[in-house]
């Protein structure tokens, strides 16, 4: 069975293709009777308008693009969930691309999306993106762009992110108030802004509470597997400091979970001998033993806010209303569980 | 800055739009010199061809659609990861839609994708899909369709899935060989085929090993939260059977993890007092205490195989080669850990 065309409908009803097209679009110069006949037949024959043609005519593709660093990740899945639901409610489709933390790929994907004529783009930058010409290109093409989570401060567009420094500060302050004084930090690699900001929040919390910063308590976890990085650095931490460490604040939950596995194996008691605080509040944090305290980043809210902003900007553009870029900071929350 | 058009290039070089267009497409009747000039300028001006127009001309959108029941799910993220990577390698874009286990939404999404003119569609059906007219519509429109994981047996298209019955049979047989005789099954709700098949595999394993099937050991877990379903049914299981049960085979990992949480809380020793076997091998299974034995479904392989099949069929269609539908059964693997 071939797809039904306007021509098929016109032929069957003995009217012109133009009339059929006008009837489907509810033009005033077609009689209600003809409109009803056309619509009924279109329904019966499963007529589907060609949306590429519609896209060309309206200069709208009703499609947006999203680039994320990685797909298999609880935080990004939750963000995508929100974006898809928001797009669904606006009858938009979503093209999803993953950059695999590869700057060259991210750049290529921006071109693909521009090429595709998407109505707007959402990006969370790869950890290796240091040059932002590809983002400027999106802006130059007058395509609405929202950066979320991993953003570029200097690019002129709307941004949705959390205050990583403050969140880390809150978590470490909590550990200090619980009586911990020798607090280690398992940080991410040196480049991404959120890794830097979480480290700075950790440092500032120590400083504000009169605890000297000891660089020997900071471990850089820059391998590909956070879980085994957490496990191995926990081992190293105990070898290096023995009982002279009483808590760890990790840059993400998976590092903490790796460390918990090591401590459980060694019979090192959590939180009595060592307390742990993670970051991101993955679902996993609530089901391991002991359950892990963490910082909830409100991923769903971040995805939803980003999508709402994008659709607002697309709408402004269609109506020729000037766009005002916004910076939205999503609230984070300390989730206290048994690990501290 | 407005996007560069063919006209801009033509005007700057003092040649016709047709010549520019032909030069970019490497037509033989344009001189190499002109071609070089046009291409250089197009590159300099960041010229991006309008792919909706290209799509119309070539009757190809270089876009495929994927419908999955849910986004925040380790199994589906892994499948999407593979599909995105395969699409990337073929220069295809991927529109992703989630049905939220809602049949009406799934039906609408099929229409949206057909409307969009995608070159092919991949679907894992929602648990509530009992009518398959929307799938037949895709076939009638001559758009290549691959069903994966949750499939409809009667629809004439290629399918990629696992042998749920055999996998469940293997897991339960393993428990029996370890000496367990009173094996409970936490099953999913009654409708989806994989839930039925896993139950049948469980029953068959008991039968083949001479262990009487006791319907009182089967618990239906049909709430929305598998984790608390697992927790609550573990509680109920102990209330109902006390020490007269020595193992549980659960239809998914999250149910087992909920149960493990209950047993850990109550000081019921795993695997000594009760052993557990999950299904799906989520990442979580490897990091909880005790680690959970599970069935690896090879999600990445399923995603990759589905995408490869789809691109093959798209290719056949373009070349007018008849398409032979395939059924591919992805191998599963028992992953034995500390829970049994």
XYZ file of C-alpha atoms in Angstrom:
680
model
C 0.000 0.000 0.000
C 1.400 3.362 -1.022
C 0.922 6.350 1.282
C -2.152 8.399 0.429
C -1.499 11.703 -1.342
C -3.619 14.826 -1.730
C -4.035 13.747 -5.348
C -5.673 10.438 -4.305
C -8.197 12.281 -2.164
C -8.888 14.845 -4.931
C -9.384 12.129 -7.538
C -11.758 10.073 -5.384
C -13.910 13.097 -4.590
C -13.676 14.607 -8.082
C -12.329 17.943 -6.831
C -9.007 19.773 -7.290
C -5.867 19.133 -5.239
C -5.927 22.791 -4.167
C -9.414 22.385 -2.743
C -8.346 19.284 -0.823
C -5.324 21.091 0.574
C -7.428 24.115 1.537
C -10.113 21.912 3.092
C -7.556 20.174 5.314
C -6.268 23.554 6.446
C -9.796 24.893 7.114
C -9.652 27.721 4.582
C -12.805 29.886 4.551
C -13.401 29.575 0.784
C -14.168 25.837 0.980
C -17.710 24.777 1.921
C -18.239 23.002 5.262
C -19.681 20.033 3.350
C -16.560 19.616 1.198
C -14.337 20.058 4.240
C -16.192 17.279 6.037
C -15.938 14.954 3.019
C -12.230 15.603 2.580
C -11.429 15.147 6.251
C -13.429 11.958 6.490
C -11.706 10.442 3.484
C -8.255 11.610 4.667
C -8.899 9.869 7.978
C -10.164 6.735 6.264
C -7.169 6.543 3.924
C -4.692 7.220 6.749
C -3.494 10.389 5.026
C -0.323 11.758 6.640
C 0.895 15.189 5.473
C 4.541 15.266 4.466
C 6.134 17.195 7.265
C 9.341 17.944 5.427
C 7.247 19.932 2.949
C 5.325 21.486 5.833
C 8.656 22.283 7.510
C 9.931 24.050 4.415
C 6.775 26.085 3.971
C 6.448 27.186 7.578
C 10.205 27.443 8.146
C 9.576 25.346 11.221
C 10.616 21.766 11.726
C 8.817 21.195 15.054
C 11.994 19.393 16.026
C 14.630 20.302 18.564
C 18.087 18.830 19.101
C 19.728 17.786 22.363
C 23.433 17.001 22.776
C 24.514 15.304 26.003
C 27.928 13.893 26.925
C 26.625 10.397 27.677
C 23.429 8.373 27.538
C 23.950 5.649 30.146
C 23.830 7.986 33.133
C 21.043 8.374 35.673
C 21.390 12.174 35.777
C 21.168 12.620 32.004
C 18.384 10.033 31.594
C 16.336 12.020 34.104
C 17.029 15.254 32.227
C 16.057 13.647 28.915
C 12.907 12.238 30.489
C 11.837 15.796 31.382
C 12.811 17.226 27.989
C 10.888 14.500 26.133
C 7.784 15.060 28.259
C 7.918 18.820 27.775
C 8.444 18.385 24.017
C 5.580 15.893 23.850
C 3.256 18.437 25.434
C 4.256 20.988 22.787
C 4.084 18.498 19.901
C 7.791 18.732 19.260
C 10.081 15.857 18.364
C 13.529 15.507 19.887
C 16.719 14.432 18.128
C 19.194 13.193 20.732
C 22.932 12.991 20.174
C 25.678 11.944 22.565
C 29.090 13.529 22.281
C 30.886 10.831 24.323
C 32.861 13.695 25.891
C 34.441 14.259 22.479
C 34.746 17.900 21.417
C 35.159 17.142 17.711
C 32.052 14.988 17.716
C 30.085 17.663 19.557
C 31.123 20.199 16.907
C 30.050 17.876 14.100
C 26.729 17.239 15.835
C 26.006 20.961 16.029
C 26.501 21.154 12.256
C 24.210 18.165 11.731
C 21.483 19.797 13.795
C 21.815 23.149 12.012
C 21.815 21.293 8.735
C 18.640 19.519 9.778
C 16.948 22.853 10.388
C 15.974 22.164 14.015
C 14.022 24.948 15.727
C 16.254 25.025 18.797
C 19.165 23.271 20.489
C 19.910 22.176 24.064
C 23.497 21.264 24.972
C 25.342 20.001 27.994
C 28.991 20.418 26.977
C 31.527 17.634 26.873
C 34.338 17.760 29.448
C 36.806 18.334 26.628
C 35.087 21.315 25.035
C 37.404 24.295 25.450
C 36.555 26.205 22.271
C 33.072 27.591 21.770
C 32.965 28.620 18.080
C 30.384 25.925 17.371
C 28.065 27.482 19.974
C 28.614 30.929 18.479
C 27.651 29.463 15.102
C 24.273 28.377 16.483
C 23.699 31.906 17.752
C 24.837 33.409 14.435
C 22.302 31.207 12.661
C 19.664 32.698 14.926
C 18.720 29.290 16.331
C 17.669 29.431 20.006
C 20.265 27.720 22.217
C 20.076 26.720 25.871
C 23.114 25.394 27.726
C 22.439 23.215 30.747
C 24.522 21.608 33.501
C 27.894 21.893 31.763
C 27.807 25.413 30.410
C 30.190 27.963 28.868
C 30.102 31.139 30.909
C 31.103 33.475 28.096
C 28.526 32.414 25.506
C 25.526 34.754 25.152
C 22.548 32.449 25.584
C 20.232 31.187 28.307
C 21.740 28.787 30.826
C 20.376 26.376 33.404
C 22.729 25.005 36.030
C 23.258 24.361 39.708
C 25.535 26.232 42.087
C 28.121 23.469 42.445
C 30.305 25.474 44.800
C 27.471 26.188 47.224
C 26.195 22.611 47.096
C 29.649 21.223 47.898
C 30.039 23.839 50.621
C 26.754 22.694 52.206
C 27.704 19.012 52.135
C 31.157 19.548 53.652
C 29.727 21.949 56.278
C 27.291 19.203 57.243
C 30.168 16.752 57.744
C 32.033 19.319 59.857
C 28.979 19.963 62.034
C 28.750 16.214 62.595
C 32.222 16.454 64.174
C 34.427 15.386 61.261
C 37.738 17.212 60.969
C 39.920 15.193 58.600
C 37.784 15.264 55.500
C 39.167 13.878 52.259
C 37.905 14.942 48.834
C 37.756 12.597 45.857
C 37.599 15.084 43.023
C 37.066 14.715 39.276
C 39.693 15.625 36.721
C 41.025 19.152 36.608
C 39.225 20.594 33.633
C 35.414 20.635 33.940
C 33.995 23.652 35.717
C 31.735 21.594 37.996
C 34.710 19.565 39.198
C 36.607 22.800 39.953
C 33.591 24.404 41.669
C 32.892 21.391 43.888
C 36.552 21.388 44.951
C 36.406 25.121 45.732
C 33.208 24.651 47.778
C 34.954 21.908 49.759
C 37.955 24.155 50.418
C 35.844 27.150 51.423
C 33.785 25.094 53.901
C 36.993 23.928 55.625
C 38.326 27.493 55.709
C 35.104 29.004 57.113
C 35.103 26.415 59.890
C 38.763 26.929 60.808
C 39.941 23.557 59.503
C 43.301 23.704 57.698
C 43.209 22.522 54.088
C 45.501 19.521 53.547
C 46.215 18.905 49.850
C 47.321 15.353 50.733
C 43.679 14.535 51.471
C 42.613 15.405 47.911
C 42.596 12.520 45.421
C 42.132 13.110 41.703
C 39.867 10.486 40.138
C 40.269 10.801 36.418
C 39.986 7.286 35.106
C 37.055 6.151 33.069
C 35.434 3.992 35.723
C 34.304 6.041 38.697
C 33.363 2.898 40.594
C 36.839 1.357 40.539
C 38.406 4.819 40.932
C 36.449 5.138 44.174
C 37.435 1.669 45.288
C 41.144 2.117 44.541
C 41.411 5.604 46.003
C 39.658 4.465 49.196
C 42.333 1.802 49.493
C 45.038 4.387 48.872
C 43.466 6.801 51.347
C 43.612 4.231 54.152
C 47.178 3.255 53.218
C 48.237 6.921 53.239
C 46.361 8.167 56.295
C 45.139 5.177 58.315
C 42.902 6.446 61.102
C 43.914 10.035 60.458
C 40.929 10.592 58.151
C 37.286 10.447 59.210
C 35.176 11.413 56.200
C 35.165 11.657 52.400
C 33.269 14.061 50.188
C 33.203 12.661 46.628
C 32.551 14.601 43.432
C 29.937 12.000 42.403
C 27.996 9.090 43.875
C 29.713 6.341 41.965
C 33.096 7.192 43.524
C 31.470 6.991 46.967
C 29.855 3.663 46.089
C 33.225 2.278 44.994
C 34.704 3.461 48.301
C 31.822 1.933 50.281
C 32.518 -1.404 48.602
C 36.137 -1.233 49.702
C 35.236 -0.289 53.285
C 32.563 -3.012 53.499
C 35.084 -5.571 52.266
C 37.664 -4.472 54.833
C 35.175 -4.292 57.688
C 35.808 -0.540 58.068
C 32.637 0.772 59.683
C 30.560 3.464 57.933
C 29.871 6.068 59.328
C 31.615 5.290 62.671
C 35.130 4.986 61.294
C 34.607 6.916 58.095
C 31.621 8.921 56.856
C 30.757 9.515 53.199
C 28.953 12.203 51.250
C 28.289 11.846 47.526
C 27.040 14.166 44.830
C 24.146 13.732 42.344
C 21.819 11.477 44.300
C 21.657 8.640 41.828
C 18.906 6.163 42.507
C 21.584 3.717 43.580
C 22.485 5.903 46.576
C 19.161 4.976 48.176
C 19.509 1.201 47.790
C 23.110 0.374 48.716
C 24.210 -0.580 52.241
C 24.689 1.739 53.981
C 22.531 4.184 52.067
C 24.573 7.139 50.839
C 24.052 10.790 51.754
C 24.168 12.866 48.622
C 23.288 16.134 46.938
C 20.164 16.025 44.839
C 20.680 18.088 41.688
C 17.050 18.002 40.703
C 17.813 16.643 37.246
C 14.173 16.475 36.187
C 13.670 20.116 37.109
C 16.806 21.045 35.175
C 15.552 19.265 32.053
C 12.089 20.726 32.345
C 13.339 24.287 32.916
C 15.754 24.040 29.993
C 13.022 22.801 27.653
C 10.523 25.444 28.802
C 13.102 28.187 28.201
C 13.890 26.817 24.756
C 10.248 26.664 23.682
C 9.754 30.220 24.988
C 12.634 31.438 22.883
C 11.407 29.558 19.808
C 8.034 31.197 20.349
C 9.571 34.664 20.706
C 11.517 34.130 17.504
C 8.373 33.126 15.591
C 6.565 36.204 16.863
C 9.558 38.493 16.273
C 9.725 39.347 19.973
C 13.285 40.090 21.141
C 14.749 37.274 23.279
C 16.101 38.048 26.755
C 18.599 35.439 27.873
C 18.059 33.997 31.312
C 20.307 32.313 33.829
C 18.413 29.874 35.992
C 20.078 28.305 39.024
C 18.337 25.071 40.011
C 18.107 24.476 43.764
C 20.008 21.522 45.153
C 19.161 19.645 48.301
C 21.183 17.680 50.864
C 19.743 14.180 51.199
C 20.987 12.761 54.487
C 21.166 8.973 54.774
C 23.092 6.389 56.790
C 26.592 7.022 55.427
C 27.113 10.066 57.683
C 24.229 37.196 10.885
C 21.833 35.497 8.482
C 22.610 31.988 7.272
C 24.465 31.945 3.957
C 22.390 31.003 0.919
C 23.336 29.738 -2.526
C 22.343 33.197 -3.761
C 24.939 34.885 -1.519
C 27.666 32.660 -2.915
C 26.484 33.204 -6.492
C 26.371 36.983 -6.059
C 29.834 37.191 -4.480
C 31.394 35.118 -7.269
C 29.325 36.682 -10.048
C 27.953 33.337 -11.271
C 24.471 31.817 -11.389
C 22.758 30.047 -8.475
C 22.469 26.922 -10.639
C 26.225 26.886 -11.183
C 26.824 27.216 -7.429
C 24.409 24.397 -6.717
C 26.000 22.178 -9.387
C 29.512 23.014 -8.160
C 28.637 21.936 -4.614
C 27.274 18.670 -5.960
C 30.352 18.070 -8.144
C 28.475 18.074 -11.464
C 30.720 17.377 -14.453
C 29.651 20.485 -16.397
C 31.241 22.905 -13.914
C 34.972 23.631 -14.218
C 37.280 22.407 -11.436
C 38.352 26.022 -10.859
C 34.781 27.230 -10.290
C 34.090 24.231 -8.059
C 37.107 25.058 -5.927
C 36.088 28.730 -5.666
C 32.519 27.863 -4.722
C 33.544 25.285 -2.132
C 36.117 27.576 -0.582
C 33.616 30.404 -0.239
C 30.890 28.063 1.065
C 33.284 26.855 3.747
C 34.338 30.422 4.605
C 30.742 31.624 4.882
C 29.676 28.583 6.919
C 27.170 27.549 4.242
C 24.819 24.802 5.488
C 22.502 23.166 2.929
C 18.881 23.072 3.986
C 18.356 19.429 4.756
C 14.579 19.614 4.645
C 14.915 20.541 0.972
C 17.526 17.845 0.523
C 15.206 15.402 2.281
C 12.364 16.220 -0.076
C 14.531 15.872 -3.155
C 16.170 12.609 -2.184
C 13.092 11.197 -0.450
C 15.441 10.414 2.414
C 15.482 12.145 5.746
C 18.632 10.469 7.115
C 16.655 10.269 10.331
C 15.269 7.264 12.162
C 12.773 7.128 15.028
C 12.971 5.083 18.222
C 10.070 4.528 20.620
C 10.867 3.064 24.038
C 8.574 2.583 27.034
C 10.750 4.588 29.414
C 13.905 6.668 29.417
C 15.146 6.424 33.016
C 16.058 2.758 32.833
C 19.518 1.212 32.695
C 18.486 -1.407 30.122
C 16.959 1.100 27.693
C 19.753 3.659 28.158
C 22.219 0.969 27.163
C 20.138 0.077 24.112
C 19.873 3.745 23.104
C 23.606 4.169 23.598
C 24.199 1.428 21.012
C 21.583 2.767 18.595
C 23.021 6.292 18.774
C 26.548 5.028 18.149
C 25.431 2.901 15.194
C 23.423 5.826 13.752
C 26.376 8.165 14.242
C 28.575 5.834 12.226
C 26.033 5.894 9.383
C 25.452 9.655 9.597
C 21.874 9.205 10.700
C 20.069 11.265 13.315
C 17.786 9.653 15.873
C 14.455 10.982 17.112
C 13.670 9.373 20.472
C 10.184 9.137 21.946
C 9.049 7.505 25.171
C 5.594 5.964 25.354
C 5.487 5.863 29.167
C 3.823 2.445 28.790
C 0.840 4.247 27.249
C -0.638 2.596 24.151
C -2.467 5.710 22.925
C 0.715 7.746 23.163
C 2.666 5.056 21.323
C 0.088 5.136 18.517
C 0.312 8.918 18.268
C 4.107 8.736 18.224
C 4.044 6.326 15.290
C 1.931 8.861 13.382
C 4.326 11.651 14.293
C 7.275 9.650 12.993
C 5.508 8.700 9.749
C 4.475 12.316 9.388
C 8.087 13.359 9.872
C 9.138 11.085 7.035
C 11.726 9.111 8.992
C 13.582 6.449 7.008
C 12.952 3.695 9.560
C 11.509 3.000 12.981
C 12.640 0.943 15.996
C 10.083 0.140 18.702
C 10.029 -1.641 22.018
C 6.316 -1.938 22.757
C 4.606 -0.571 25.842
C 3.247 -3.101 28.335
C -0.268 -1.928 27.495
C -0.081 -2.372 23.731
C -2.540 -5.080 22.776
C -3.585 -3.824 19.342
C -1.043 -3.640 16.532
C -2.747 -1.593 13.786
C -0.247 1.199 14.275
C 2.568 -1.234 13.506
C 0.751 -2.487 10.442
C 0.423 1.133 9.320
C 4.212 1.525 9.363
C 4.526 -1.587 7.201
C 1.767 -0.360 4.859
C 3.663 2.890 4.450
C 6.672 0.815 3.390
C 8.827 2.192 6.195
C 11.314 -0.360 7.577
C 10.360 -1.399 11.110
C 12.334 -3.370 13.708
C 10.752 -4.492 16.981
C 13.111 -5.140 19.873
C 12.817 -6.542 23.387
C 9.049 -6.157 23.714
C 7.791 -7.449 20.404
C 4.502 -8.470 18.761
C 4.820 -12.019 17.481
C 2.216 -11.687 14.725
C 3.577 -8.567 13.023
C 5.568 -9.213 9.835
C 8.832 -7.414 10.448
C 12.311 -8.097 11.799
C 12.589 -8.680 15.534
C 15.408 -8.707 18.053
C 14.772 -10.221 21.468
C 16.031 -12.599 24.097
C 14.689 -16.034 24.953
C 13.114 -15.043 28.285
C 11.824 -18.519 28.999
C 15.209 -20.157 28.524
C 17.021 -17.471 30.534
C 14.600 -17.873 33.463
C 14.910 -21.649 33.153
C 18.701 -21.392 33.419
C 18.592 -19.141 36.484
C 16.103 -21.313 38.379
C 17.981 -24.485 37.407
C 21.115 -22.909 38.866
C 19.305 -22.277 42.172
C 18.058 -25.872 42.212
C 21.549 -27.231 41.559
C 22.759 -25.163 44.519
C 20.349 -27.196 46.654
C 17.352 -24.832 46.851
C 13.940 -26.490 46.795
C 11.412 -23.906 47.958
C 11.967 -21.223 45.329
C 9.637 -18.254 45.234
C 9.041 -16.188 42.095
C 8.387 -12.451 42.169
C 6.787 -11.958 38.780
C 5.704 -8.862 36.876
C 2.112 -8.143 35.971
C 0.179 -10.634 33.905
C 0.169 -9.010 30.502
C 3.622 -8.483 28.997
C 5.031 -11.435 27.130
C 8.410 -11.309 28.851
C 6.743 -11.495 32.255
C 4.739 -14.539 31.111
C 7.782 -16.216 29.550
C 9.964 -15.739 32.615
C 7.246 -17.266 34.746
C 6.941 -20.238 32.382
C 10.711 -20.758 32.428
C 10.606 -20.787 36.237
C 7.809 -23.363 36.240
C 9.473 -25.571 33.670
C 12.760 -25.643 35.603
C 10.928 -26.809 38.746
C 9.081 -29.443 36.748
C 12.196 -30.780 35.005
C 13.921 -31.144 38.379
C 10.996 -32.892 40.057
C 10.107 -29.990 42.346
C 6.343 -29.469 42.736
C 5.107 -26.042 41.641
C 3.488 -24.170 44.527
C 1.365 -21.210 43.332
C 1.530 -19.769 46.848
C 5.210 -19.033 46.274
C 4.416 -16.771 43.303
C 3.956 -13.084 44.079
C 2.646 -10.645 41.481
C 4.494 -7.334 41.602
C 2.472 -4.912 39.569
C 2.878 -1.592 41.328
C 4.829 1.214 39.795
C 7.803 1.030 42.103
C 9.659 -2.235 41.701
C 11.953 -1.389 44.584
C 9.195 -1.067 47.195
C 7.278 -3.932 45.562
C 10.324 -6.106 46.178
C 10.661 -4.863 49.731
C 6.991 -5.380 50.611
C 6.668 -8.766 48.946
C 9.818 -9.986 50.707
C 8.136 -9.033 53.972
C 4.975 -10.816 52.915
C 6.921 -13.876 51.776
C 8.532 -14.274 55.202
C 5.193 -13.701 56.962
C 3.524 -16.311 54.734
C 6.231 -18.976 54.651
C 8.772 -18.266 57.383
C 11.683 -20.645 56.958
C 9.781 -22.725 54.426
C 11.297 -20.798 51.511
C 14.973 -20.722 50.602
C 15.344 -18.715 47.402
C 13.666 -16.091 45.205
C 13.886 -15.642 41.475
C 12.704 -12.129 40.587
C 11.487 -10.915 37.192
C 13.877 -7.930 37.430
C 16.822 -6.721 39.500
C 15.056 -3.895 41.246
C 12.585 -6.274 42.899
C 15.531 -8.315 44.156
C 17.261 -5.186 45.441
C 14.104 -4.173 47.327
C 13.982 -7.667 48.837
C 17.677 -7.529 49.764
C 17.024 -4.266 51.607
C 14.284 -5.929 53.636
C 16.426 -8.981 54.447
C 19.441 -6.816 55.407
C 17.232 -4.769 57.708
C 15.827 -7.883 59.373
C 19.199 -9.577 59.699
C 18.048 -12.418 57.421
C 21.281 -13.778 55.939
C 21.769 -13.854 52.169
C 22.434 -16.392 50.703
C 22.515 -18.700 53.778
C 18.884 -18.234 54.789
C 17.583 -17.048 51.448
C 19.253 -16.843 48.049
C 18.320 -14.368 45.313
C 18.513 -14.317 41.540
C 17.566 -11.226 39.551
C 17.037 -10.523 35.867
C 18.581 -7.815 33.632
C 21.939 -7.306 35.314
C 21.595 -3.597 36.001
C 24.825 -1.926 36.986
C 23.405 -1.677 40.509
C 23.470 -5.467 40.883
C 27.270 -5.350 40.970
C 27.578 -2.692 43.684
C 24.997 -3.577 46.344
C 25.757 -5.749 49.380
C 25.588 -8.636 48.809
C 26.160 -8.371 45.087
C 23.238 -9.827 43.146
C 23.326 -12.763 40.730
C 21.447 -11.838 37.597
C 20.828 -12.542 33.927
C 22.682 -10.278 31.550
C 20.455 -9.420 28.602
C 23.227 -7.901 26.578
C 21.342 -4.635 26.084
C 24.115 -3.003 24.083
C 24.199 -5.945 21.679
C 20.412 -5.797 21.337
C 20.528 -2.099 20.459
C 23.388 -2.541 18.047
C 21.814 -5.526 16.289
C 18.472 -3.736 15.957
C 20.109 -0.657 14.449
C 22.239 -2.687 12.046
C 19.150 -4.591 10.849
C 17.247 -1.339 10.366
C 20.008 0.305 8.324
C 20.288 -2.856 6.214
C 16.562 -2.717 5.449
C 16.702 1.010 4.666
C 19.553 0.255 2.305
C 17.638 -2.586 0.626
C 14.649 -0.286 0.168
C 16.787 2.414 -1.471
C 18.292 -0.145 -3.836
C 14.939 -1.827 -4.506
C 16.211 -5.130 -3.116
C 13.443 -7.219 -1.482
C 13.679 -7.237 2.310
C 13.874 -10.558 4.172
C 12.677 -10.195 7.747
C 14.944 -11.644 10.391
C 14.415 -12.872 13.918
C 17.518 -12.472 16.027
C 17.698 -14.006 19.490
C 20.335 -12.259 21.604
C 22.297 -14.553 23.920
C 21.814 -14.058 27.635
C 24.323 -14.959 30.320
C 24.061 -15.993 33.974
C 26.181 -13.656 36.092
C 26.799 -15.393 39.407
C 27.531 -13.175 42.415
C 27.248 -13.388 46.213
C 23.448 -13.540 46.517
C 23.330 -17.251 45.691
